[in-house]
Amino acid sequence: MTRRERNWLLLAPAAAWFFIMLILPLSFVFVFSFGERGDAGGYVAAFTLEQYANLPARFAAFKNTLILAPLGTAAAMLIAYPLAYQLAVRTDPKWRLILLVLVIVPFWTSILIRSYAWIYILGGQGIPRLLESIGIDDVRLIYTPFAVLIGIVYGYLPLMVFPIYVALDRLDKRLLEASADLGARPMTTFFRITLPNSIPGIATGCMLVFILLMGEFLIPALLGGGKVFFVGNALVDLFLQSRNWAFGSAVAMTLIVVMLVTVTLYMRLIARLNTQRDSDVSLM
Amino acid sequence: MRIYAACVYLFLYTPIAIIALFSFNAGRHASQLQGFSVQWYGRALNNPFVMEALENSLVVAFTSATLASIIGTMAAVGLHSVRGPVRAVFDAIIYIAIMIPGIVIGIATLIALVTVFDVINPWIAAIWPRVEAAPQFSMGRGSIIAAHTMFTMALVVVIVRARLSSIEGALMEASADLYAPPWATFRRITLPLIAPAIFAGFLLAFTFSFDDFIIAFFVAGSETTLPIYIFSSIRRGVTPEINAIGTMVMVVSLVLLIVAQLILRSSDRKKSRK
């Protein structure tokens, strides 16, 4: 058996699996998005742009996703950064690993269970009841955009802390000392040295969280209570309730395109920030 | 700063603690603590629907993680010595598999499999000697396993490849120079070195599959997995029984995580001793 034949044999099962379970299904979505809905649901072959013309019917889902996903990503980043900084720069190396593991562990337990815990905390018997006892009445938290935002931050915080931690950990700490020795105030050191050096970590974290949020279903389903719904919720509704496969496929295709466009724009922005930083450094 | 960090840890662990706490609640009411009891664990373990869902979840997770580890490792080893367009296509496919939201993979698999089955099933019935005994394809355990294997295989390929590229090529060349046939080189040199990565990939795949809700929700047909059971129960209201199940599921994930860490670490230690 030649080396070439051996490689083909090694790659064939994975190639076949990816083709049947990924490429083929995705082409079905693409083809179906130009089709029509059957009388009893499902799909009837056709070539029409009708489904795409109908997209405004699900405008609210896209609007919610495109507002709450970036907002949730930004909130998670703002909460994660100081923690990652504390862990990477200020913590005794002896404790560093265990504290980092403690941040990541929740991410490896079911997001479903962790999200529904917030039904307790935000629901009528939770925080609103506590507020009532100190005299603040009629606070409604569950099934609001705020509840969804909390769920997002809670669910994806570990994913944000990790890459920022890695970036800050790689940062040569002697740079910080040098900056202080040269008389820079802590704030100056932070904005001139620490923050620019951690941008790749921030970028990775934001990207990971944002991509996952674009397809989110569970958090809005559990904490948004049908009032705050994402594209994911619209997709579940279209495929499992109303069985409108053609329109559902058009929504899914649009989601993928919107995602690709935002991610590409975002990467461009980060690349520009990085080159700017490099030229700043060379000026110094 | 320290206080801030403590607050974040509190934020991360309070919800988990609340679920564990309420799972030991004696009362039937889900939101008032009325003493300590393990009755809900007993209820959950004696609930045939829970046990059926658990069995499905375990079978699906074990099968798909095993398949993904084997096929994914094969692909990673193959890709290691392949250049050019084949490699570029594989890279692109793995990128797509990881980037596309789980929900889109779920609906794509659903419509593709249902459509294909609708075409194939009458054919099989037509050529089968006894029509009433003809096997019929339908959505169920098989389709969840196929979909989970696809996604987790991509993860295994990424992990094993990272490990492969960190191994010194000199070791394999030396083995080949000493006239070891390729299979012997693989078995005696490569496999032991990438074993921890394969194992980590297996556990990652297992946890992913065991915890996955969204893909299974679309492709499970009439079957239930544990996350699907939990989700549909929450829709009817949170009960202490669900808290007990949730606590058990979290403990299982944690134990797996710790076992994986211990094994990976002990293998690292052995290596550094050598």
XYZ file of C-alpha atoms in Angstrom:
558
model
C 0.000 0.000 0.000
C 1.495 3.307 -0.986
C 1.573 6.301 1.305
C -1.003 7.979 -0.883
C -3.450 5.078 -0.697
C -2.993 4.902 3.054
C -3.841 8.574 3.467
C -6.945 8.159 1.352
C -8.067 5.247 3.517
C -7.475 7.255 6.679
C -9.406 10.253 5.404
C -12.263 8.448 3.636
C -14.531 7.707 6.648
C -14.348 11.280 7.964
C -14.853 12.701 4.471
C -17.918 10.520 3.889
C -19.357 11.394 7.297
C -18.859 15.129 6.823
C -20.367 14.914 3.364
C -23.510 13.028 4.406
C -24.095 14.741 7.747
C -22.913 18.300 7.038
C -22.468 19.273 3.393
C -25.525 17.416 2.112
C -27.858 18.713 4.885
C -26.618 22.282 4.427
C -27.272 22.062 0.675
C -30.806 20.870 1.505
C -31.329 24.052 3.531
C -30.002 26.117 0.635
C -32.253 24.393 -1.953
C -35.328 24.362 0.298
C -35.028 28.095 0.924
C -36.071 28.634 -2.712
C -39.012 26.231 -2.447
C -42.612 26.413 -1.330
C -44.486 25.159 1.673
C -46.623 22.036 1.163
C -50.306 22.083 2.129
C -49.643 19.861 5.145
C -46.303 21.518 5.915
C -42.956 20.263 4.703
C -41.562 21.225 1.331
C -42.668 21.375 -2.301
C -40.026 21.766 -4.997
C -40.083 25.177 -6.702
C -37.822 28.041 -7.548
C -39.086 31.216 -5.986
C -37.714 34.071 -3.924
C -41.022 34.317 -2.083
C -39.558 32.964 1.173
C -36.856 35.610 1.208
C -39.447 38.276 0.411
C -41.328 37.077 3.498
C -38.385 37.616 5.835
C -39.735 40.880 7.300
C -42.392 38.723 9.008
C -39.596 37.540 11.316
C -37.921 40.936 11.583
C -38.410 41.086 15.368
C -36.397 37.893 15.896
C -33.483 39.251 13.858
C -33.715 42.609 15.599
C -33.655 41.026 19.080
C -30.736 38.775 18.164
C -28.709 41.577 16.619
C -29.299 43.834 19.624
C -28.986 41.376 22.493
C -26.137 39.229 21.094
C -23.631 42.119 20.786
C -24.912 43.648 24.024
C -24.528 40.328 25.852
C -21.060 39.841 24.362
C -19.987 43.314 25.478
C -21.421 42.839 28.977
C -19.691 39.465 29.341
C -16.427 41.041 28.178
C -16.659 43.918 30.664
C -17.328 41.526 33.536
C -14.740 38.961 32.425
C -11.830 41.339 31.867
C -11.184 42.447 35.447
C -11.447 38.836 36.613
C -9.007 37.607 33.957
C -6.687 40.485 34.886
C -6.885 39.644 38.560
C -6.111 35.985 37.819
C -3.293 36.512 35.336
C -1.528 39.504 36.845
C -2.410 39.822 40.499
C -2.886 36.275 41.725
C -0.227 34.134 43.378
C 0.789 31.523 40.737
C 0.126 28.839 43.358
C -3.604 29.607 43.264
C -3.855 30.627 39.646
C -4.633 27.256 38.090
C -7.272 26.220 40.592
C -9.024 29.602 40.374
C -9.013 29.431 36.588
C -10.405 25.894 36.639
C -13.171 27.119 38.966
C -14.196 29.665 36.322
C -14.252 27.097 33.537
C -15.920 24.205 35.340
C -19.479 25.618 35.107
C -19.072 25.820 31.335
C -18.698 22.057 31.228
C -21.997 21.454 32.935
C -25.240 21.621 31.036
C -26.153 25.145 29.957
C -29.793 24.060 30.121
C -29.612 23.381 33.854
C -27.554 26.476 34.579
C -30.007 28.673 32.676
C -33.093 27.356 34.360
C -31.569 28.078 37.763
C -32.212 31.723 36.917
C -35.930 31.017 36.680
C -35.726 30.613 40.465
C -33.577 33.645 41.097
C -35.397 36.081 38.818
C -38.860 34.570 39.195
C -41.592 35.791 41.554
C -40.162 33.989 44.594
C -36.597 35.175 44.022
C -35.137 38.654 43.777
C -38.507 40.445 43.300
C -39.619 38.987 46.650
C -36.456 40.209 48.353
C -37.020 43.654 46.870
C -40.611 43.566 48.100
C -39.435 42.959 51.644
C -37.396 46.165 51.507
C -40.309 48.077 50.061
C -39.735 48.013 46.316
C -42.867 46.524 44.793
C -43.862 45.186 41.412
C -40.438 44.535 39.997
C -40.655 42.146 37.098
C -37.393 40.523 36.071
C -38.161 37.157 34.531
C -39.301 37.134 30.881
C -37.670 40.504 30.163
C -34.700 41.392 27.919
C -32.759 41.972 31.135
C -33.317 38.357 32.214
C -32.087 37.126 28.840
C -29.019 39.342 29.142
C -28.213 37.948 32.595
C -28.615 34.425 31.257
C -26.239 35.213 28.392
C -23.562 36.737 30.616
C -23.894 33.883 33.077
C -23.779 31.182 30.433
C -20.856 32.511 28.410
C -18.657 34.244 30.998
C -16.234 31.269 31.285
C -15.738 31.253 27.525
C -14.807 34.951 27.687
C -12.489 34.772 30.708
C -10.308 32.012 29.282
C -8.871 33.660 26.121
C -8.404 37.001 27.906
C -6.578 35.189 30.685
C -4.322 33.453 28.151
C -3.458 36.777 26.480
C -2.712 38.490 29.805
C -0.726 35.511 31.022
C 1.533 35.682 27.938
C 2.169 39.377 28.565
C 5.725 39.847 29.796
C 5.253 41.191 33.331
C 8.623 42.938 33.168
C 6.988 45.373 30.741
C 4.650 46.445 33.539
C 7.549 46.906 35.943
C 9.531 48.827 33.333
C 6.571 51.095 32.722
C 6.187 51.776 36.440
C 9.942 52.328 36.846
C 9.805 54.914 34.095
C 7.250 56.788 36.160
C 4.031 55.858 34.359
C 0.954 55.940 36.535
C -0.919 52.593 36.881
C -3.690 53.867 34.607
C -1.211 54.835 31.905
C 0.497 51.453 32.135
C -2.845 49.735 31.828
C -3.992 51.672 28.761
C -0.608 51.769 27.022
C 0.713 48.267 27.804
C -1.783 45.844 29.306
C -4.908 46.600 27.324
C -3.298 46.742 23.835
C -1.496 43.472 24.508
C -4.690 41.726 25.522
C -6.686 42.749 22.451
C -6.164 39.396 20.672
C -7.622 37.631 23.726
C -10.585 40.011 23.900
C -11.161 39.517 20.172
C -11.127 35.715 20.432
C -13.446 35.717 23.444
C -15.940 38.112 21.861
C -15.952 36.142 18.634
C -16.563 32.788 20.355
C -19.391 34.183 22.460
C -20.957 36.140 19.617
C -21.012 33.144 17.256
C -22.666 30.955 19.871
C -25.183 33.689 20.710
C -26.300 34.128 17.106
C -27.765 30.616 17.191
C -28.979 30.782 20.790
C -32.302 29.177 21.598
C -32.328 27.930 25.199
C -31.656 31.149 27.098
C -34.416 33.209 25.407
C -36.760 30.205 25.536
C -36.308 29.766 29.291
C -35.748 33.333 30.499
C -37.468 35.336 27.748
C -40.716 33.399 28.101
C -41.826 33.847 24.483
C -41.592 37.636 24.749
C -37.904 38.029 24.045
C -37.151 35.647 21.186
C -34.080 35.134 19.037
C -33.756 33.799 15.494
C -33.154 30.399 17.104
C -36.618 30.497 18.663
C -38.155 31.464 15.341
C -36.399 28.487 13.730
C -37.711 26.038 16.329
C -41.193 27.454 15.809
C -40.954 27.214 12.005
C -39.559 23.684 11.865
C -41.172 21.949 14.807
C -44.501 23.756 15.216
C -45.700 25.206 11.926
C -43.562 22.852 9.798
C -42.894 25.583 7.261
C -39.628 24.144 5.957
C -39.182 26.472 2.978
C -39.547 29.680 4.982
C -37.557 28.207 7.866
C -34.717 27.397 5.470
C -34.738 30.978 4.192
C -34.498 32.242 7.794
C -31.624 29.834 8.489
C -29.770 30.902 5.325
C -30.215 34.544 6.297
C -28.878 33.814 9.779
C -25.744 32.214 8.307
C -25.194 35.144 5.933
C -25.711 37.752 8.682
C -23.289 35.829 10.880
C -20.625 35.572 8.178
C -20.921 39.266 7.361
C -20.679 40.429 10.990
C -17.800 38.083 11.773
C -15.871 39.179 8.665
C -16.398 42.874 9.426
C -15.364 42.262 13.007
C -12.176 40.436 11.978
C -11.307 43.297 9.630
C -11.731 45.752 12.492
C -9.520 43.696 14.803
C -6.864 43.317 12.107
C -6.877 47.095 11.633
C -6.587 47.669 15.391
C -3.624 45.289 15.479
C -1.738 46.938 12.622
C -2.385 50.323 14.207
C -0.923 49.023 17.441
C 2.116 47.636 15.658
C 2.794 50.980 14.008
C 2.377 52.701 17.403
C 4.925 50.324 18.877
C 7.388 50.949 16.069
C 6.998 54.700 16.619
C 7.935 54.258 20.263
C -10.097 43.733 42.979
C -10.244 40.694 45.221
C -13.755 41.521 46.260
C -14.686 41.864 42.624
C -13.295 38.398 41.845
C -15.144 36.940 44.824
C -18.389 38.478 43.541
C -17.892 36.914 40.105
C -17.332 33.496 41.683
C -20.460 34.022 43.733
C -22.337 34.897 40.546
C -21.020 31.751 38.845
C -21.814 29.334 41.646
C -24.946 30.635 43.368
C -27.359 29.337 40.692
C -25.711 25.900 40.739
C -25.836 25.860 44.539
C -29.511 26.816 44.500
C -30.400 23.880 42.259
C -28.433 21.461 44.428
C -30.024 22.946 47.556
C -33.585 22.706 46.276
C -33.030 19.146 45.088
C -32.834 18.130 48.767
C -36.035 19.970 49.604
C -38.534 17.876 51.523
C -41.558 19.847 50.351
C -43.289 19.358 47.028
C -43.359 23.085 46.404
C -40.443 24.030 44.224
C -39.625 27.400 45.724
C -40.002 26.988 49.491
C -37.486 25.048 51.542
C -39.216 22.654 53.928
C -36.507 20.466 55.404
C -33.986 17.959 54.118
C -34.846 14.877 52.112
C -33.428 12.713 49.364
C -36.863 11.545 48.251
C -36.639 13.408 44.920
C -33.525 11.488 43.960
C -35.440 8.269 44.628
C -38.384 9.548 42.603
C -36.154 10.524 39.693
C -34.345 7.182 39.664
C -37.650 5.297 39.767
C -39.248 7.372 37.019
C -39.295 5.151 33.899
C -39.300 8.194 31.579
C -36.189 9.592 33.246
C -34.432 6.250 33.099
C -35.310 5.787 29.443
C -34.026 9.286 28.613
C -30.872 8.614 30.630
C -30.270 5.346 28.803
C -30.696 7.089 25.432
C -28.324 9.873 26.465
C -25.653 7.461 27.655
C -25.883 5.215 24.571
C -25.816 8.218 22.227
C -22.924 9.921 24.045
C -20.830 6.756 24.302
C -21.383 5.639 20.704
C -20.854 9.042 19.119
C -17.784 9.805 21.261
C -16.261 6.416 20.340
C -16.960 6.845 16.626
C -15.745 10.445 16.672
C -12.493 9.490 18.445
C -11.703 6.670 16.009
C -12.675 8.392 12.751
C -11.400 11.772 13.924
C -8.006 10.370 14.923
C -7.709 8.558 11.584
C -8.463 11.806 9.772
C -5.997 13.782 11.911
C -3.209 11.272 11.240
C -4.046 11.266 7.514
C -4.146 15.061 7.346
C -0.771 15.277 9.064
C 0.995 13.961 5.976
C -1.311 15.417 3.312
C -0.745 18.794 1.667
C -2.467 20.720 -1.075
C -6.150 20.919 -1.980
C -7.261 17.856 0.051
C -5.985 19.454 3.204
C -7.486 22.834 2.334
C -10.908 21.257 1.719
C -10.749 19.383 5.026
C -9.729 22.532 6.885
C -12.661 24.388 5.344
C -15.133 21.621 6.267
C -13.927 21.478 9.867
C -14.166 25.263 10.085
C -17.761 25.103 8.797
C -18.670 22.294 11.206
C -17.478 24.335 14.175
C -18.750 27.752 13.011
C -22.299 26.862 11.918
C -24.673 27.239 14.889
C -25.873 23.955 16.395
C -29.447 24.937 15.646
C -28.722 25.161 11.906
C -26.989 21.757 11.996
C -30.112 20.453 13.750
C -32.619 21.713 11.174
C -30.381 20.816 8.222
C -30.007 17.248 9.481
C -33.732 17.044 10.182
C -34.914 18.080 6.716
C -32.174 16.145 4.892
C -32.735 12.869 6.732
C -36.540 13.056 6.658
C -36.478 13.782 2.906
C -33.966 11.026 2.147
C -35.825 8.502 4.323
C -39.101 9.330 2.548
C -37.428 8.379 -0.737
C -35.537 5.319 0.472
C -38.184 3.626 2.617
C -40.617 2.781 -0.258
C -37.683 1.389 -2.272
C -36.660 -0.914 0.538
C -40.268 -1.992 1.004
C -40.494 -2.706 -2.737
C -37.413 -4.908 -2.958
C -37.814 -6.611 0.428
C -39.177 -10.166 0.130
C -41.835 -9.677 2.808
C -43.266 -6.177 2.699
C -44.521 -6.068 6.284
C -41.061 -7.058 7.618
C -39.132 -4.473 5.589
C -36.870 -2.280 7.746
C -37.813 1.386 7.777
C -35.439 4.252 8.460
C -36.728 6.791 10.929
C -35.412 9.558 13.169
C -34.218 8.338 16.547
C -31.080 7.270 18.368
C -29.309 6.587 15.081
C -29.851 10.085 13.714
C -28.740 11.745 16.979
C -25.586 9.592 17.009
C -24.847 10.458 13.360
C -25.270 14.201 13.957
C -23.291 14.267 17.218
C -20.491 12.199 15.655
C -20.212 14.703 12.822
C -19.756 17.668 15.153
C -17.587 16.007 17.806
C -15.391 14.447 15.103
C -14.430 17.981 14.069
C -13.389 18.681 17.686
C -11.333 15.467 17.885
C -9.537 16.278 14.609
C -8.595 19.733 15.936
C -7.313 18.399 19.276
C -5.378 15.416 17.889
C -3.824 17.495 15.109
C -2.559 20.033 17.621
C -0.867 17.206 19.513
C 0.542 15.619 16.341
C 2.128 18.856 15.212
C 3.874 19.198 18.576
C 5.545 15.768 18.235
C 9.013 15.846 16.787
C 9.109 14.425 13.282
C 12.592 13.124 14.072
C 11.115 10.343 16.228
C 9.043 9.002 13.354
C 11.900 9.390 10.898
C 14.242 7.505 13.219
C 11.705 4.720 13.465
C 11.389 4.558 9.682
C 15.177 4.645 9.286
C 15.380 1.610 11.541
C 13.105 -0.174 9.054
C 9.971 -0.169 11.188
C 6.962 -0.648 8.903
C 4.568 2.344 8.980
C 2.038 0.498 11.119
C 4.690 -0.379 13.727
C 5.845 3.251 13.818
C 2.287 4.338 14.341
C 1.550 1.789 17.040
C 4.829 2.063 18.952
C 5.639 5.766 18.546
C 2.768 7.940 17.342
C -0.168 6.332 19.131
C 1.334 6.419 22.644
C 2.247 10.067 22.130
C -1.177 11.173 20.925
C -3.154 8.885 23.269
C -3.799 11.619 25.887
C -5.146 13.913 23.153
C -7.428 11.173 21.803
C -8.680 10.504 25.299
C -9.272 14.199 25.984
C -11.119 14.374 22.668
C -13.258 11.392 23.653
C -14.267 12.972 26.951
C -14.950 16.314 25.311
C -17.112 14.561 22.726
C -18.907 12.592 25.440
C -19.731 15.687 27.523
C -20.796 17.617 24.444
C -23.130 14.861 23.322
C -24.467 14.176 26.829
C -25.264 17.872 27.407
C -26.435 18.749 23.888
C -30.009 19.866 23.677
C -30.477 21.752 20.443
C -29.275 19.230 17.820
C -31.000 16.323 19.567
C -34.211 18.374 19.880
C -34.489 18.451 16.084
C -33.256 15.009 15.110
C -34.480 12.820 17.994
C -37.825 11.969 16.359
C -39.991 10.391 19.070
C -37.030 9.541 21.311
C -36.079 11.617 24.360
C -32.637 12.323 25.741
C -32.083 13.659 29.237
C -31.722 17.322 28.166
C -34.908 17.017 26.069
C -36.724 15.506 29.050
C -35.503 18.268 31.352
C -36.476 20.996 28.868
C -40.000 19.715 28.331
C -40.466 19.273 32.099
C -39.359 22.830 32.826
C -42.009 24.007 30.363
C -44.601 22.427 32.677
C -42.993 23.983 35.748
C -39.858 23.413 37.796
C -40.116 20.524 40.255
C -37.694 19.270 42.926
C -37.373 16.108 40.837
C -35.912 18.105 37.939
C -33.483 19.718 40.388
C -32.389 16.259 41.519
C -31.839 15.156 37.910
C -29.997 18.396 37.133
C -27.727 17.961 40.149
C -26.909 14.400 39.114
C -26.163 15.457 35.537
C -23.817 18.193 36.769
C -22.049 15.785 39.122
C -21.514 13.326 36.245
C -19.954 16.055 34.054
C -17.737 17.165 36.935
C -16.502 13.653 37.686
C -15.684 13.097 33.994
C -13.812 16.390 33.892
C -11.744 15.536 36.970
C -10.954 12.014 35.694
C -9.808 13.471 32.356
C -7.550 15.986 34.119
C -6.014 13.317 36.367
C -5.247 10.997 33.453
C -3.827 13.765 31.274
C -1.650 14.974 34.141
C -0.308 11.583 35.121
C 0.630 10.915 31.484
C 2.435 14.258 31.354
C 4.287 13.434 34.535
C 5.395 10.050 33.181
C 6.703 11.748 30.091
C 8.705 14.354 31.992
C 10.230 11.637 34.189
C 11.543 9.879 31.104
